[in-house]
Short mmCIF file of C-alpha atoms in Angstrom, two decimals:
data_model
loop_
_atom_site.label_atom_id
_atom_site.label_comp_id
_atom_site.label_asym_id
_atom_site.label_seq_id
_atom_site.Cartn_x
_atom_site.Cartn_y
_atom_site.Cartn_z
CA GLU A 16 -0.02 -0.01 -0.02
CA ALA A 17 1.45 3.54 -0.84
CA PRO A 18 2.08 5.74 1.91
CA LEU A 19 -0.89 8.14 2.50
CA LEU A 20 -1.31 11.55 4.10
CA GLN A 21 -4.36 12.13 6.04
CA MET A 22 -5.35 15.58 6.31
CA VAL A 23 -8.50 17.75 6.94
CA ALA A 24 -10.05 20.79 5.60
CA ALA A 25 -7.70 23.81 5.35
CA GLU A 26 -10.60 25.99 6.91
CA ARG A 27 -10.72 24.15 10.19
CA VAL A 28 -9.00 25.33 13.46
CA PRO A 29 -7.39 22.77 15.95
CA GLN A 30 -9.25 22.32 19.26
CA ALA A 31 -6.88 20.79 21.71
CA ARG A 32 -8.75 18.47 24.29
CA PRO A 33 -7.37 19.45 27.78
CA GLY A 34 -4.43 17.44 28.90
CA HIS A 35 -4.10 15.97 25.22
CA ARG A 36 -0.57 15.00 24.13
CA PRO A 37 0.36 13.98 20.60
CA ALA A 38 1.03 10.30 19.88
CA PRO A 39 4.92 9.99 19.47
CA ALA A 40 6.63 8.96 16.55
CA PRO A 41 7.42 5.35 15.89
CA ALA A 42 10.44 4.11 17.97
CA GLY A 43 13.64 4.72 16.03
CA GLY A 44 12.21 7.36 13.81
CA GLY A 45 11.31 10.62 13.29
CA LEU A 46 9.00 13.38 11.60
CA LEU A 47 10.73 16.93 10.71
CA LEU A 48 8.80 20.26 10.30
CA ARG A 49 10.92 22.72 8.62
CA ARG A 50 8.70 25.84 9.16
CA ARG A 51 6.30 27.25 12.05
CA VAL A 52 3.99 24.56 13.02
CA ARG A 53 1.34 24.39 15.75
CA LEU A 54 1.37 21.23 17.43
CA LEU A 55 -2.01 20.43 18.81
CA GLY A 56 -2.14 20.03 22.64
CA ARG A 57 0.86 22.00 23.21
CA GLY A 58 -0.92 25.33 23.72
CA GLY A 59 0.26 26.41 20.18
CA ARG A 60 3.97 26.81 20.65
CA GLY A 61 5.27 23.57 19.79
CA PRO A 62 8.59 23.56 18.13
CA ARG A 63 9.39 23.55 14.42
CA LEU A 64 10.33 20.03 14.36
CA ALA A 65 11.80 19.57 11.11
CA GLY A 66 11.09 17.06 7.50
CA LEU A 67 7.91 18.95 5.79
CA ARG A 68 9.27 21.83 3.70
CA ARG A 69 7.94 25.41 2.83
CA GLU A 70 5.73 27.59 4.72
CA LEU A 71 4.23 24.86 7.02
CA ARG A 72 3.56 28.10 9.44
CA ASP A 73 0.33 26.97 8.16
CA LEU A 74 0.32 23.21 8.64
CA ALA A 75 -0.47 21.70 12.05
CA ALA A 76 1.01 18.09 12.75
CA HIS A 77 -0.12 15.08 15.01
CA GLY A 78 -3.30 16.50 16.11
CA PRO A 79 -7.08 15.38 16.78
CA ARG A 80 -10.14 16.08 14.57
CA SER A 81 -10.47 19.77 14.30
CA ALA A 82 -13.81 21.70 14.53
CA ALA A 83 -15.10 23.68 11.52
CA TYR A 84 -14.31 27.40 12.07
CA SER A 85 -14.07 29.28 8.83
CA ASP A 86 -16.24 30.78 6.34
CA PRO A 87 -16.19 28.68 3.16
CA GLU A 88 -16.67 31.76 0.84
CA TYR A 89 -13.18 33.02 1.64
CA TYR A 90 -11.44 29.48 1.47
CA ILE A 91 -8.58 29.60 -0.92
CA ALA A 92 -6.89 26.42 -2.08
CA ASN A 93 -3.50 25.51 -1.03
CA PHE A 94 -1.21 23.56 -3.24
CA PHE A 95 1.64 21.39 -2.70
CA ASN A 96 4.81 19.44 -4.04
CA VAL A 97 5.90 16.18 -2.79
CA TYR A 98 9.78 15.60 -3.31
CA VAL A 99 11.44 12.15 -2.89
CA ASP A 100 15.18 12.12 -2.41
CA SER A 101 15.23 15.75 -3.83
CA GLN A 102 13.59 14.95 -7.04
CA LEU A 103 9.75 16.17 -7.61
CA HIS A 104 7.55 13.02 -7.46
CA SER A 105 3.96 14.46 -7.29
CA SER A 106 1.88 17.33 -6.41
CA PHE A 107 -1.44 17.82 -4.73
CA ASP A 108 -3.69 20.61 -4.01
CA THR A 109 -6.96 21.04 -1.87
CA SER A 110 -9.06 22.83 -4.41
CA SER A 111 -11.49 19.95 -4.32
CA TRP A 112 -11.92 19.49 -0.73
CA ASN A 113 -15.21 20.24 0.76
CA ARG A 114 -15.02 23.76 1.97
CA THR A 115 -17.25 22.96 5.27
CA GLY A 116 -14.81 20.58 6.47
CA GLY A 117 -14.08 16.92 6.33
CA SER A 118 -10.85 14.61 6.37
CA TRP A 119 -8.82 13.32 3.33
CA ARG A 120 -6.32 10.97 2.19
CA VAL A 121 -3.58 11.87 -0.15
CA LYS A 122 -1.30 9.68 -2.12
CA LEU A 123 2.37 10.76 -1.49
CA PHE A 124 4.37 8.16 -3.55
CA SER A 125 4.59 4.60 -4.36
CA GLY A 126 6.91 2.13 -6.26
CA LEU A 127 10.27 3.10 -4.15
CA ASP A 128 12.79 0.59 -3.42
CA PRO A 129 12.04 -0.88 0.01
CA SER A 130 15.81 -1.96 0.67
CA VAL A 131 16.79 1.78 1.10
CA THR A 132 15.72 4.57 2.96
CA HIS A 133 14.19 7.42 1.07
CA GLU A 134 13.84 11.23 2.31
CA VAL A 135 10.45 12.54 1.30
CA ALA A 136 9.60 16.14 1.82
CA ILE A 137 6.22 17.92 1.37
CA PHE A 138 6.77 21.46 0.18
CA LYS A 139 3.80 24.01 0.48
CA ASN A 140 3.91 26.41 -2.91
CA THR A 141 1.34 28.93 -1.87
CA GLU A 142 1.00 31.68 0.83
CA PRO A 143 -1.40 31.41 3.93
CA GLN A 144 -4.31 32.62 2.08
CA PHE A 145 -3.76 33.69 -1.59
CA ASN A 146 -4.09 37.72 -2.12
CA SER A 147 -6.97 37.69 0.57
CA LYS A 148 -7.93 40.99 2.19
CA TYR A 149 -10.21 39.37 4.52
CA VAL A 150 -8.45 36.75 6.59
CA VAL A 151 -9.93 33.32 7.90
CA PRO A 152 -8.33 30.23 9.08
CA ASN A 153 -7.20 28.51 5.73
CA TYR A 154 -4.34 26.05 6.97
CA VAL A 155 -4.14 22.41 6.74
CA THR A 156 -4.04 19.84 9.58
CA VAL A 157 -1.81 16.73 9.16
CA HIS A 158 -3.24 13.84 11.42
CA ALA A 159 -1.08 10.84 10.21
CA PHE A 160 1.05 9.37 7.81
CA THR A 161 0.10 5.84 7.04
CA GLY A 162 1.68 3.07 4.62
CA SER A 163 2.29 -0.70 4.62
CA SER A 164 2.65 -2.59 7.62
CA GLY A 165 6.45 -2.92 7.04
CA MET A 166 7.05 0.79 6.77
CA THR A 167 9.21 2.49 9.43
CA LEU A 168 10.31 6.26 10.04
CA ALA A 169 13.95 6.28 10.02
CA GLN A 170 15.93 9.09 12.04
CA PRO A 171 16.11 12.22 9.70
CA SER A 172 19.17 13.61 8.16
CA LYS A 173 21.40 16.02 10.33
CA PRO A 174 19.98 19.39 9.93
CA PRO A 175 21.19 22.31 8.08
CA ARG A 176 24.26 24.21 9.49
CA TRP A 177 22.68 27.65 8.81
CA LYS A 178 19.23 29.10 9.28
CA VAL A 179 17.67 32.08 7.52
CA GLU A 180 14.42 33.72 8.06
CA PHE A 181 12.56 35.59 5.20
CA LEU A 182 9.67 38.06 5.89
CA GLY A 183 7.94 40.05 2.99
CA ASP A 184 5.06 40.36 0.85
CA SER A 185 3.95 39.07 -3.07
CA ILE A 186 7.82 39.56 -4.23
CA THR A 187 8.94 37.05 -1.53
CA ALA A 188 6.08 34.78 -1.80
CA GLY A 189 6.67 34.11 -5.49
CA TYR A 190 3.34 35.58 -6.45
CA CYS A 191 2.50 34.94 -9.93
CA ASN A 192 6.12 33.91 -10.71
CA SER A 193 5.14 30.78 -12.97
CA ALA A 194 2.17 32.50 -14.85
CA GLN A 195 1.83 31.46 -18.64
CA PRO A 196 1.92 33.34 -20.61
CA CYS A 197 4.10 35.61 -18.82
CA SER A 198 3.22 39.34 -19.04
CA THR A 199 2.20 42.55 -17.05
CA SER A 200 -1.56 41.43 -17.65
CA SER A 201 -0.94 37.59 -16.63
CA ASP A 202 -3.73 35.88 -14.56
CA CYS A 203 -2.37 35.42 -11.15
CA THR A 204 -3.73 32.23 -9.17
CA PRO A 205 -2.64 30.03 -6.71
CA ALA A 206 -1.72 27.43 -9.05
CA ASN A 207 0.83 29.84 -10.75
CA GLN A 208 2.35 30.65 -7.06
CA HIS A 209 5.55 28.48 -7.26
CA PHE A 210 7.14 29.19 -4.17
CA ASN A 211 9.54 26.44 -4.71
CA GLU A 212 11.13 28.62 -7.63
CA SER A 213 11.07 31.96 -5.82
CA TRP A 214 14.09 33.81 -4.79
CA PRO A 215 14.02 32.83 -0.98
CA ALA A 216 13.64 29.26 -1.68
CA LEU A 217 16.39 29.23 -4.30
CA ILE A 218 18.76 31.07 -1.61
CA CYS A 219 17.93 28.40 0.86
CA SER A 220 18.88 25.80 -1.79
CA ALA A 221 22.09 27.49 -2.67
CA LEU A 222 23.10 27.99 0.91
CA GLY A 223 22.01 24.40 2.19
CA ALA A 224 20.17 26.47 5.02
CA GLU A 225 16.83 25.73 6.76
CA CYS A 226 14.57 28.47 6.31
CA HIS A 227 11.54 29.89 7.63
CA VAL A 228 9.51 32.25 5.30
CA GLU A 229 6.46 34.69 6.26
CA ALA A 230 5.39 36.24 3.22
CA TRP A 231 1.74 37.21 1.89
CA SER A 232 0.64 38.92 -1.11
CA GLY A 233 -0.98 42.63 -0.92
CA TYR A 234 0.28 43.21 2.87
CA GLY A 235 2.56 45.85 3.98
CA MET A 236 4.48 46.97 7.26
CA ALA A 237 2.14 49.53 8.25
CA GLU A 238 -0.37 49.64 5.44
CA ASN A 239 -1.81 47.30 2.61
CA CYS A 240 -1.66 48.02 -1.03
CA CYS A 241 -5.39 46.95 -1.68
CA GLY A 242 -7.41 46.86 1.45
CA GLY A 243 -7.72 44.71 4.36
CA LYS A 244 -6.33 45.25 8.04
CA THR A 245 -4.06 42.37 8.67
CA LEU A 246 -0.44 43.68 8.44
CA MET A 247 2.82 41.56 7.85
CA SER A 248 4.12 43.35 10.91
CA SER A 249 1.21 41.42 12.86
CA VAL A 250 1.65 38.13 10.83
CA TRP A 251 5.24 37.96 11.84
CA LEU A 252 4.16 37.24 15.60
CA ARG A 253 2.17 34.30 14.49
CA THR A 254 2.73 30.50 14.43
CA LEU A 255 -0.21 30.00 12.02
CA GLY A 256 -0.31 32.87 9.31
CA SER A 257 -4.22 32.69 9.02
CA LEU A 258 -5.31 32.38 12.37
CA GLN A 259 -6.21 35.41 14.01
CA ALA A 260 -8.96 36.92 16.16
CA LEU A 261 -12.44 37.42 14.75
CA ASP A 262 -14.25 38.97 17.36
CA LEU A 263 -15.34 42.35 17.39
CA MET A 264 -12.96 43.49 20.28
CA LEU A 265 -9.88 42.64 18.71
CA PRO A 266 -10.26 42.22 14.93
CA HIS A 267 -7.29 41.45 12.94
CA GLN A 268 -4.99 40.73 15.91
CA THR A 269 -3.33 37.39 16.93
CA PRO A 270 -4.73 35.44 19.75
CA PRO A 271 -2.40 34.47 22.60
CA GLU A 272 -2.37 30.63 21.77
CA ASN A 273 -1.27 31.52 18.23
CA LEU A 274 1.71 33.71 19.41
CA TRP A 275 5.03 32.47 17.84
CA ASP A 276 7.66 31.56 20.72
CA PHE A 277 10.74 33.36 19.08
CA ARG A 278 13.14 31.25 21.66
CA ARG A 279 12.32 28.19 19.54
CA TRP A 280 14.26 28.80 16.60
CA VAL A 281 17.06 31.62 16.13
CA PRO A 282 17.99 32.51 12.51
CA ASP A 283 21.49 33.26 11.56
CA ALA A 284 20.34 35.49 9.17
CA VAL A 285 16.89 37.66 8.55
CA VAL A 286 15.82 39.14 5.09
CA ILE A 287 13.24 41.53 5.04
CA ASN A 288 11.54 43.26 2.01
CA LEU A 289 8.16 45.04 3.02
CA GLY A 290 7.30 48.39 1.78
CA THR A 291 5.97 47.81 -1.81
CA ASN A 292 2.68 47.46 -0.62
CA ASP A 293 2.89 50.50 1.87
CA ALA A 294 4.44 52.74 -0.89
CA VAL A 295 1.01 52.87 -2.69
CA SER A 296 -0.08 55.11 0.10
CA TRP A 297 3.10 57.22 0.21
CA PRO A 298 3.77 59.77 1.70
CA HIS A 299 1.12 59.75 4.41
CA VAL A 300 2.01 56.35 5.94
CA ILE A 301 5.86 57.08 5.95
CA PRO A 302 5.59 57.97 9.64
CA ALA A 303 3.70 54.83 10.44
CA TYR A 304 6.01 53.05 8.19
CA ASN A 305 9.36 53.90 9.59
CA MET A 306 7.81 53.70 13.62
CA THR A 307 6.34 50.11 12.87
CA TYR A 308 9.50 48.90 10.88
CA LEU A 309 11.93 50.18 13.47
CA ALA A 310 10.05 48.45 16.33
CA LEU A 311 9.71 45.19 14.51
CA LEU A 312 13.59 45.36 13.74
CA THR A 313 14.50 46.04 17.51
CA VAL A 314 12.32 43.53 18.63
CA ALA A 315 13.78 40.79 16.29
CA ALA A 316 17.40 41.77 17.27
CA ARG A 317 16.65 41.32 21.00
CA ALA A 318 14.74 38.18 20.48
CA TYR A 319 17.45 36.73 18.45
CA GLY A 320 20.64 38.22 19.86
CA PRO A 321 23.51 39.74 18.42
CA SER A 322 24.49 36.92 16.21
CA THR A 323 22.00 37.28 13.87
CA HIS A 324 22.26 39.37 10.71
CA PHE A 325 19.73 41.41 9.23
CA PHE A 326 19.52 42.29 5.67
CA LEU A 327 16.91 44.89 4.73
CA ALA A 328 15.87 44.86 1.01
CA CYS A 329 14.41 47.00 -1.25
CA GLY A 330 12.81 46.56 -4.73
CA PRO A 331 12.19 45.62 -7.48
CA MET A 332 8.49 46.80 -8.01
CA THR A 333 9.39 50.22 -6.84
CA SER A 334 12.24 51.97 -4.95
CA LYS A 335 9.89 54.58 -3.40
CA TYR A 336 10.49 53.18 -0.01
CA CYS A 337 14.29 52.73 0.00
CA PRO A 338 15.07 56.07 1.91
CA GLN A 339 12.99 55.06 4.60
CA VAL A 340 14.79 51.64 4.42
CA ASP A 341 17.94 53.52 5.21
CA TRP A 342 16.37 55.49 8.01
CA VAL A 343 15.11 52.59 9.81
CA MET A 344 18.76 50.97 9.60
CA GLU A 345 20.44 54.10 10.89
CA LYS A 346 17.99 54.45 13.80
CA ALA A 347 18.37 50.75 14.67
CA ARG A 348 22.14 51.03 14.89
CA ALA A 349 21.79 53.61 17.45
CA GLN A 350 19.09 51.80 19.46
CA VAL A 351 20.67 48.46 19.49
CA PRO A 352 24.45 48.41 20.03
CA GLY A 353 26.53 45.89 17.84
CA LEU A 354 23.53 45.20 15.61
CA LYS A 355 24.60 43.28 12.43
CA ILE A 356 22.60 45.05 9.61
CA SER A 357 22.98 45.44 5.83
CA PHE A 358 21.11 47.09 2.74
CA LEU A 359 20.15 44.37 0.28
CA ASN A 360 19.91 46.00 -3.12
CA GLN A 361 16.81 44.52 -5.28
CA ARG A 362 16.00 47.66 -7.15
CA TYR A 363 16.82 46.71 -10.72
CA TYR A 364 15.65 43.23 -11.35
CA LEU A 365 12.47 44.31 -13.08
CA ASN A 366 14.36 46.62 -15.62
CA GLY A 367 13.98 43.96 -18.23
CA SER A 368 17.52 42.81 -18.17
CA TYR A 369 16.78 39.85 -16.11
CA GLY A 370 13.66 38.33 -17.50
CA PRO A 371 9.98 39.29 -17.88
CA ALA A 372 7.31 40.48 -15.11
CA CYS A 373 4.47 38.26 -14.79
CA GLY A 374 1.39 40.23 -13.37
CA TYR A 375 4.08 43.23 -12.84
CA HIS A 376 5.98 40.43 -10.25
CA PRO A 377 9.25 38.84 -10.89
CA SER A 378 9.06 35.69 -12.93
CA VAL A 379 10.99 32.41 -12.15
CA ARG A 380 13.57 33.94 -14.07
CA VAL A 381 13.79 37.26 -12.30
CA ASP A 382 13.70 34.92 -9.12
CA LEU A 383 16.75 33.16 -10.08
CA ALA A 384 18.48 36.29 -10.88
CA MET A 385 17.57 37.95 -7.33
CA ALA A 386 18.74 34.50 -5.83
CA LYS A 387 22.16 34.66 -7.57
CA GLY A 388 22.57 38.25 -6.26
CA ALA A 389 21.79 37.74 -2.80
CA VAL A 390 23.50 34.43 -2.24
CA PRO A 391 27.33 35.47 -2.15
CA VAL A 392 26.11 38.46 0.27
CA ILE A 393 24.39 36.55 2.50
CA ARG A 394 27.10 33.64 2.51
CA ARG A 395 29.95 36.07 3.24
CA ALA A 396 27.57 37.07 6.51
CA LEU A 397 27.23 33.57 7.30
CA ARG A 398 30.85 32.93 7.10
CA ARG A 399 32.01 35.72 9.23
CA LYS A 400 29.97 34.52 11.71
CA SER A 401 31.39 31.08 11.76
#
């Protein structure tokens, strides 16, 4: 029997039973979750274990059945790739799942040589809730991995040496990067958002780094481009990106049980590119942008410690916010002695020399160029740290 992944609808919210503890992995084996995850029954602050790939900040593992919570009208499908021994083996998405809830089994792979150990990675290609102004729970809950009676979970490979975190918007999320045909008028959908070919994913691959990515299209540091009240400066604080308060008293904020514990995972480098969406409201939003960015940066620097190197990027869709990024860097250096911080110039990648724009966003060709430009810069900082 081929191994199966049992999942529940993406719009369900985990309701942990009091005193419930997740069932342990089989003896001698392990499961790794390489993104922010919420383990059911652990108060929402479980560790990022490490084996599933991509923005698993929206994937909860080893939990009980969930209760329906989201409005089906706002449900957006999630898309996944399955890699076996680093090779793309299959893909699946949640577009055909019942929006009112339910449980599904997903075939991951079959026909592998049972005499050798294989590494399987599930990679989430889409952002928490694709290009949505109104945020509702849109994540996926993993209940179990099943297979033939002889299947065992081997010890995972040694984790990567480096850890890198990315915080951004559609540019970081790979929005529309695989649209065909690729032009400024491309139809942008979850199906053509290929985060596996985005510049952050390519950087992680080139560095051999373990990465966390918090990126959402349309969202800004202090103001969004196109409506909605959820900001990336708030999403950064979350374990599950699409889980926020829906009550009238604290709308758009993060429930305490969904706050991420920054002690769990300390990156060696942090890359931030936020400002493109704020810049739509230039200049009146500049004071709020400056103060919010500076506050986030100082909180991150103090949470992660003096060894983390911060890269503040600007571009390539607009350079309006570059002077404000410089301002934030200058003020942060004054407020946090010994802060390691650098400017990452991404302004010129959409000038036509590096590839086309899809829906005005970086195409996979541009993503590749952006990654090639950033890898040496980040690698030098990591080597200096060592």
